[in-house]
Coordinates of C-alpha atoms and ligand atoms in Angstrom, one line a residue:
M1 CA 94.9 112.0 114.6
T2 CA 92.1 109.4 114.7
K3 CA 93.1 105.9 113.6
K4 CA 90.5 103.9 111.9
I5 CA 90.1 100.2 112.8
L6 CA 87.8 98.0 110.8
I7 CA 86.6 94.8 112.4
L8 CA 85.4 92.0 110.0
P9 CA 84.3 89.0 112.1
G10 CA 83.3 86.9 109.1
D11 CA 82.0 83.4 109.7
G12 CA 82.0 80.6 112.3
I13 CA 84.2 81.3 115.2
G14 CA 85.4 84.5 113.6
Q15 CA 82.4 86.1 115.3
E16 CA 83.4 84.9 118.8
V17 CA 87.1 85.5 118.6
T18 CA 86.8 89.0 117.2
S19 CA 84.4 90.0 119.9
S20 CA 87.0 88.8 122.5
A21 CA 89.7 90.9 120.7
K22 CA 87.3 93.9 120.7
E23 CA 86.8 93.6 124.4
V24 CA 90.5 93.9 124.9
L25 CA 90.6 96.8 122.4
D26 CA 87.8 98.6 124.1
F27 CA 89.5 98.3 127.4
L28 CA 92.8 99.7 126.0
I29 CA 90.9 102.6 124.3
D30 CA 89.3 103.4 127.6
E31 CA 92.3 102.9 129.9
Y32 CA 94.8 104.8 127.6
Q33 CA 92.5 107.3 126.0
L34 CA 93.3 106.1 122.5
N35 CA 92.0 108.1 119.6
F36 CA 90.7 105.0 117.7
E37 CA 87.4 104.8 115.7
I38 CA 86.0 101.3 115.3
T39 CA 83.7 100.1 112.5
N40 CA 82.2 96.6 112.3
M41 CA 81.1 95.0 109.0
D42 CA 80.2 91.7 107.5
V43 CA 82.3 89.6 105.1
G44 CA 82.5 86.1 103.9
G45 CA 79.5 83.8 103.9
T46 CA 77.7 86.0 106.4
A47 CA 77.9 88.9 103.9
Y48 CA 76.9 86.7 101.0
E49 CA 73.7 85.7 102.9
K50 CA 72.8 89.3 103.6
F51 CA 74.1 91.2 100.6
G52 CA 74.8 88.6 97.9
S53 CA 78.6 89.2 98.0
P54 CA 81.4 87.9 100.2
L55 CA 83.1 91.3 99.9
P56 CA 80.5 94.1 99.4
D57 CA 81.8 97.3 97.8
N58 CA 81.1 99.4 100.9
V59 CA 83.3 97.0 103.0
L60 CA 86.1 97.3 100.5
E61 CA 85.8 101.1 100.5
E62 CA 85.9 101.1 104.3
A63 CA 88.9 98.8 104.3
K64 CA 90.8 101.1 102.0
K65 CA 90.2 104.0 104.5
S66 CA 91.2 102.0 107.5
D67 CA 94.6 101.9 109.3
A68 CA 94.1 98.4 110.5
I69 CA 91.7 95.6 109.8
L70 CA 90.9 92.8 112.3
F71 CA 89.7 89.9 110.3
G72 CA 88.2 86.9 112.0
A73 CA 87.8 84.0 109.6
V74 CA 85.6 83.0 106.6
G75 CA 84.1 79.9 105.2
G76 CA 81.8 77.1 106.0
P77 CA 80.4 73.9 104.3
Q78 CA 77.1 75.6 103.4
W79 CA 79.0 77.8 100.9
D80 CA 81.3 75.2 99.4
D81 CA 79.2 74.8 96.2
L82 CA 78.9 78.5 95.4
G83 CA 80.4 79.9 92.2
W84 CA 84.0 81.2 92.4
D85 CA 83.1 84.9 92.9
Y86 CA 80.7 84.2 95.7
R87 CA 82.8 81.9 97.8
P88 CA 83.7 83.3 101.3
E89 CA 87.4 83.0 100.6
Q90 CA 87.0 85.7 97.9
A91 CA 86.7 88.2 100.8
L92 CA 90.2 87.3 101.9
L93 CA 91.7 87.2 98.5
G94 CA 90.0 90.4 97.4
L95 CA 91.1 92.4 100.4
R96 CA 94.7 91.1 100.0
K97 CA 94.8 92.1 96.3
E98 CA 92.9 95.4 96.5
L99 CA 94.8 96.7 99.5
E100 CA 98.1 95.4 98.1
L101 CA 98.8 93.5 101.3
F102 CA 101.9 91.8 99.8
A103 CA 103.7 91.0 103.0
N104 CA 102.3 88.3 105.2
L105 CA 104.0 87.7 108.5
R106 CA 103.2 84.4 110.1
P107 CA 105.1 83.8 113.3
A108 CA 105.2 80.3 114.7
F109 CA 106.4 80.1 118.2
L110 CA 106.0 77.6 121.0
F111 CA 104.9 78.4 124.5
N112 CA 107.1 75.8 126.2
E113 CA 104.3 75.1 128.6
L114 CA 102.3 73.8 125.7
A115 CA 104.9 71.6 124.2
S116 CA 103.0 68.5 125.1
A117 CA 100.2 69.6 122.7
S118 CA 102.6 69.4 119.8
P119 CA 102.7 66.3 117.6
I120 CA 106.5 66.6 117.6
K121 CA 108.9 65.4 120.3
N122 CA 109.5 68.1 123.0
H123 CA 113.3 68.3 122.5
I124 CA 112.9 69.0 118.8
I125 CA 110.5 71.9 119.2
E126 CA 111.5 73.4 122.5
N127 CA 112.0 77.2 122.2
L128 CA 110.7 77.2 118.6
D129 CA 110.5 80.7 117.2
I130 CA 110.1 81.1 113.5
L131 CA 108.8 83.9 111.3
I132 CA 107.4 82.9 107.9
V133 CA 107.3 85.8 105.5
R134 CA 104.9 84.8 102.7
E135 CA 104.4 86.8 99.5
L136 CA 100.6 87.4 99.4
T137 CA 99.5 89.2 96.3
G138 CA 101.3 87.5 93.5
G139 CA 102.5 84.1 92.3
V140 CA 100.2 81.4 91.1
Y141 CA 97.3 82.7 93.3
F142 CA 96.9 85.7 91.1
G143 CA 98.9 85.0 88.0
E144 CA 97.3 85.5 84.6
P145 CA 96.3 83.8 82.3
R146 CA 94.3 81.2 84.3
A147 CA 91.4 79.2 83.2
I148 CA 89.4 75.9 83.2
V149 CA 88.8 75.1 79.5
L150 CA 86.0 72.6 79.0
D151 CA 85.1 73.2 75.3
D152 CA 88.1 71.3 74.1
P153 CA 88.4 67.7 73.0
T154 CA 90.7 67.2 76.0
P155 CA 89.4 69.6 78.6
Y156 CA 92.2 71.2 80.6
A157 CA 93.0 73.8 83.2
F158 CA 96.0 76.0 83.9
N159 CA 97.4 78.7 86.2
T160 CA 100.4 80.9 85.9
M161 CA 103.1 81.2 88.5
I162 CA 104.7 84.6 87.9
Y163 CA 106.9 87.0 89.9
N164 CA 108.5 90.2 88.6
E165 CA 111.7 91.5 90.0
D166 CA 110.0 94.3 92.0
E167 CA 107.6 91.9 93.7
I168 CA 110.5 89.7 94.7
R169 CA 112.6 92.6 96.0
R170 CA 109.8 94.1 98.1
I171 CA 109.0 90.9 99.9
A172 CA 112.7 89.9 100.3
K173 CA 113.3 93.4 101.8
V174 CA 110.7 92.7 104.5
A175 CA 112.3 89.4 105.2
F176 CA 115.9 90.6 105.4
E177 CA 114.8 93.5 107.7
S178 CA 112.8 91.1 109.9
A179 CA 115.9 88.8 110.1
Q180 CA 118.0 91.9 111.2
K181 CA 115.5 92.5 114.0
R182 CA 115.6 88.8 115.1
N183 CA 118.4 86.3 114.9
G184 CA 120.0 87.4 111.6
K185 CA 119.1 84.2 109.7
L186 CA 117.1 84.1 106.5
C187 CA 116.1 81.0 104.5
S188 CA 114.6 81.7 101.1
V189 CA 112.4 78.8 99.9
E190 CA 111.4 77.9 96.3
K191 CA 111.8 75.1 93.7
A192 CA 114.8 76.5 91.8
N193 CA 115.6 72.9 90.6
V194 CA 112.4 72.8 88.6
L195 CA 110.8 76.2 88.0
E196 CA 112.1 79.2 86.1
V197 CA 110.2 81.6 88.4
S198 CA 112.0 80.0 91.4
K199 CA 115.4 80.2 89.7
F200 CA 114.8 83.9 89.0
W201 CA 113.5 84.4 92.6
R202 CA 116.8 82.8 94.0
S203 CA 119.0 85.0 91.8
I204 CA 117.2 88.2 93.0
V205 CA 117.3 87.3 96.7
S206 CA 121.0 86.3 96.4
D207 CA 121.8 89.6 94.7
M208 CA 120.1 91.5 97.6
A209 CA 122.2 89.7 100.3
K210 CA 125.1 92.0 99.7
D211 CA 123.0 94.9 101.2
Y212 CA 122.5 92.9 104.3
P213 CA 125.9 91.7 105.4
D214 CA 124.6 91.1 108.9
V215 CA 122.0 88.5 107.7
E216 CA 123.1 84.9 106.9
L217 CA 121.2 83.9 103.8
T218 CA 120.5 80.3 102.8
H219 CA 118.3 78.8 100.1
Q220 CA 116.2 75.7 100.3
L221 CA 113.9 73.7 98.0
A222 CA 110.3 73.8 99.3
D223 CA 109.9 70.0 99.6
N224 CA 113.1 69.9 101.7
T225 CA 111.9 72.8 103.9
A226 CA 108.6 70.9 104.5
M227 CA 110.8 68.0 105.8
Q228 CA 113.2 70.2 107.7
L229 CA 110.4 72.0 109.5
V230 CA 109.4 68.7 111.0
L231 CA 112.9 67.2 111.5
N232 CA 114.8 70.2 112.8
P233 CA 112.6 73.3 113.0
N234 CA 115.0 75.2 115.2
Q235 CA 117.5 75.7 112.3
F236 CA 115.1 78.4 111.1
D237 CA 114.8 82.0 112.1
V238 CA 113.0 83.8 109.2
I239 CA 111.7 81.9 106.1
V240 CA 110.7 83.9 103.0
S241 CA 108.7 82.3 100.3
G242 CA 106.2 82.9 97.5
N243 CA 102.4 82.7 97.9
L244 CA 101.8 79.0 97.3
F245 CA 104.8 77.5 99.1
G246 CA 104.4 80.1 101.9
D247 CA 100.8 78.9 102.3
I248 CA 101.8 75.3 102.7
L249 CA 104.9 75.9 104.9
S250 CA 103.0 78.2 107.3
D251 CA 100.5 75.5 108.0
I252 CA 103.2 73.0 108.8
A253 CA 105.0 75.6 111.0
A254 CA 101.8 76.4 112.8
T255 CA 101.0 72.8 113.5
L256 CA 104.4 72.2 115.1
T257 CA 103.3 74.4 118.0
G258 CA 100.3 72.1 118.5
S259 CA 98.1 75.1 119.0
I260 CA 97.0 76.8 115.9
G261 CA 94.5 78.6 118.1
M262 CA 97.4 80.7 119.5
L263 CA 99.0 82.0 116.3
P264 CA 98.4 85.5 114.9
S265 CA 99.3 86.9 111.5
A266 CA 99.8 90.3 109.8
S267 CA 99.4 91.2 106.1
L268 CA 101.0 94.5 105.4
N269 CA 101.2 96.9 102.4
S270 CA 104.0 99.4 101.7
S271 CA 102.4 102.1 103.9
S272 CA 102.2 99.8 106.9
R273 CA 98.5 99.6 106.8
G274 CA 97.5 96.0 107.5
M275 CA 95.0 93.3 108.0
Y276 CA 95.4 91.1 111.1
E277 CA 94.0 87.7 111.4
P278 CA 94.4 84.5 113.3
C279 CA 96.1 81.6 111.5
H280 CA 93.1 79.3 112.2
G281 CA 90.0 79.2 110.1
S282 CA 86.3 79.5 110.8
A283 CA 86.0 76.1 112.5
P284 CA 82.3 75.6 111.7
D285 CA 82.2 72.5 113.9
I286 CA 82.7 74.4 117.1
A287 CA 81.1 77.8 116.1
G288 CA 78.7 79.3 118.5
Q289 CA 79.7 77.0 121.4
N290 CA 81.8 79.6 123.3
I291 CA 84.8 77.2 123.3
A292 CA 87.0 78.6 120.6
N293 CA 90.4 79.9 121.6
P294 CA 90.5 83.7 121.0
I295 CA 94.2 84.1 121.8
A296 CA 95.3 84.1 118.1
M297 CA 92.9 86.9 117.5
I298 CA 94.0 88.9 120.6
A299 CA 97.6 88.3 119.5
S300 CA 96.6 89.6 116.1
L301 CA 95.3 92.8 117.7
A302 CA 98.8 93.1 119.3
M303 CA 100.4 92.9 115.9
A304 CA 98.0 95.6 114.6
L305 CA 99.0 97.9 117.5
R306 CA 102.7 97.1 116.7
F307 CA 102.7 97.4 112.9
S308 CA 99.9 99.8 111.9
L309 CA 98.7 101.7 115.0
N310 CA 102.1 102.8 116.4
E311 CA 101.3 101.6 119.9
I312 CA 104.2 99.3 120.5
G313 CA 104.0 99.6 124.3
L314 CA 100.4 98.3 124.3
A315 CA 101.3 95.5 121.9
D316 CA 104.0 94.4 124.4
K317 CA 101.4 94.5 127.2
I318 CA 99.1 92.2 125.3
D319 CA 101.9 89.8 124.4
N320 CA 103.1 89.7 128.0
A321 CA 99.6 89.1 129.2
I322 CA 99.2 86.2 126.9
K323 CA 102.5 84.7 128.1
Q324 CA 101.4 85.1 131.7
F325 CA 98.0 83.7 131.0
I326 CA 99.6 80.5 129.7
A327 CA 102.3 80.5 132.5
Q328 CA 99.6 80.8 135.1
G329 CA 98.0 77.6 133.7
F330 CA 94.8 79.0 132.1
R331 CA 93.7 76.9 129.1
T332 CA 91.0 76.9 126.5
K333 CA 89.6 73.6 125.3
D334 CA 92.0 73.2 122.3
I335 CA 95.1 73.4 124.5
S336 CA 93.8 71.9 127.7
T337 CA 95.1 68.4 128.8
T338 CA 92.3 68.0 131.4
D339 CA 88.5 68.3 131.3
E340 CA 88.8 71.8 132.7
Y341 CA 89.0 74.8 130.4
M342 CA 88.0 78.4 130.0
S343 CA 85.2 79.6 127.7
T344 CA 86.0 82.0 124.8
S345 CA 84.3 84.9 126.6
E346 CA 86.3 84.3 129.9
V347 CA 89.6 84.7 128.1
A348 CA 89.4 88.4 127.3
T349 CA 88.3 89.2 130.9
K350 CA 91.3 87.3 132.2
I351 CA 93.7 89.0 129.7
I352 CA 92.3 92.4 130.7
E353 CA 92.8 91.6 134.4
I354 CA 96.4 90.5 133.8
I355 CA 97.1 93.7 131.8
K356 CA 95.5 95.8 134.6
N357 CA 97.7 94.1 137.3
G358 CA 100.6 94.7 134.9
Ligands
LIG401 C1 95.6 81.1 104.2 C2 94.4 80.3 103.6 C3 94.0 81.0 102.4 C4 95.1 81.0 101.4 C5 92.7 80.5 101.8 C6 91.5 80.5 102.7 C7 92.3 81.3 100.5 O1 94.8 79.0 103.4 O2 95.4 82.3 104.5 O3 96.6 80.5 104.4 O4 95.3 80.0 100.7 O5 95.9 81.9 101.3
LIG402 MG1 96.7 78.5 104.3

């Protein structure tokens, strides 16, 4: 059966990094006779300029039919003043919600060779390997009611942080099962000392623990986790959290590795269809210069092969090639400690060469 892959480069360096990932994908399709059909479409500011919407209807339709979506990045200063519905970020939020991509997997791992790029002392982050499981379609990001109320003597604004039991159970299940496949530790993060929604979250996750006797469950308050991630990140294996805290904690975790340009992510729904994107943004300051690091996007392609396209062997090949690429001393500008570095377009060629030499 043909698998459908939709490539959405988006804005800024999204264009360059997705074309690198596509080069690797084209090579795999050719080499291993894969029955994949690839479609390329615009989203974000690029789509707004051409079609007046950051997420045109036909893109959403195509996304719904796809097995995997490779998403580059969206956003740029030229679109900062647009109205809410026209902002490039709406492409991301709209796809997450419409495709019910509730499970966001954000691995943060350190290539020990790159430890010196981290702002944290080497002995603290050595061997870092954390998976953040962030709830992605609920919580305060999408909770209703929400509004900015200006026609009031005291203008005000509000959002609603809400989770129902099913939403908590389905994300916690993903997290428990991820912990089972990793080192058997799960830390659930919220603010149960302040928020009702967090207290409820904690009680549901605690209740589920009895079904996973092989997983050691702990609970932490989000502010403490922010601190613990910096002080002693190796205490964590899998972290599960709601949409807002997960957003914040995953940025901290990514930064620990010193190389946000290396980290992939997956956003999955209950039928294992997914959207795959690098953790970094559109980086307008370096867009078009052929210096962006495409490894996070190429590693996101590996996650797509693993979770949505049933090609685990090929995912392993890409992951191994990235490890070798780093071990052999190849560097892009963001992770280079000298004046020498590879351009964006050279990386895919090298990764393909390493895979070929297997
Ligand atoms: C992320 C980003 C998005 C979010 C923005 C761009 C809407 O920060 O994917 O982490 O807040 O979820
Ligand atoms: Mg974020």
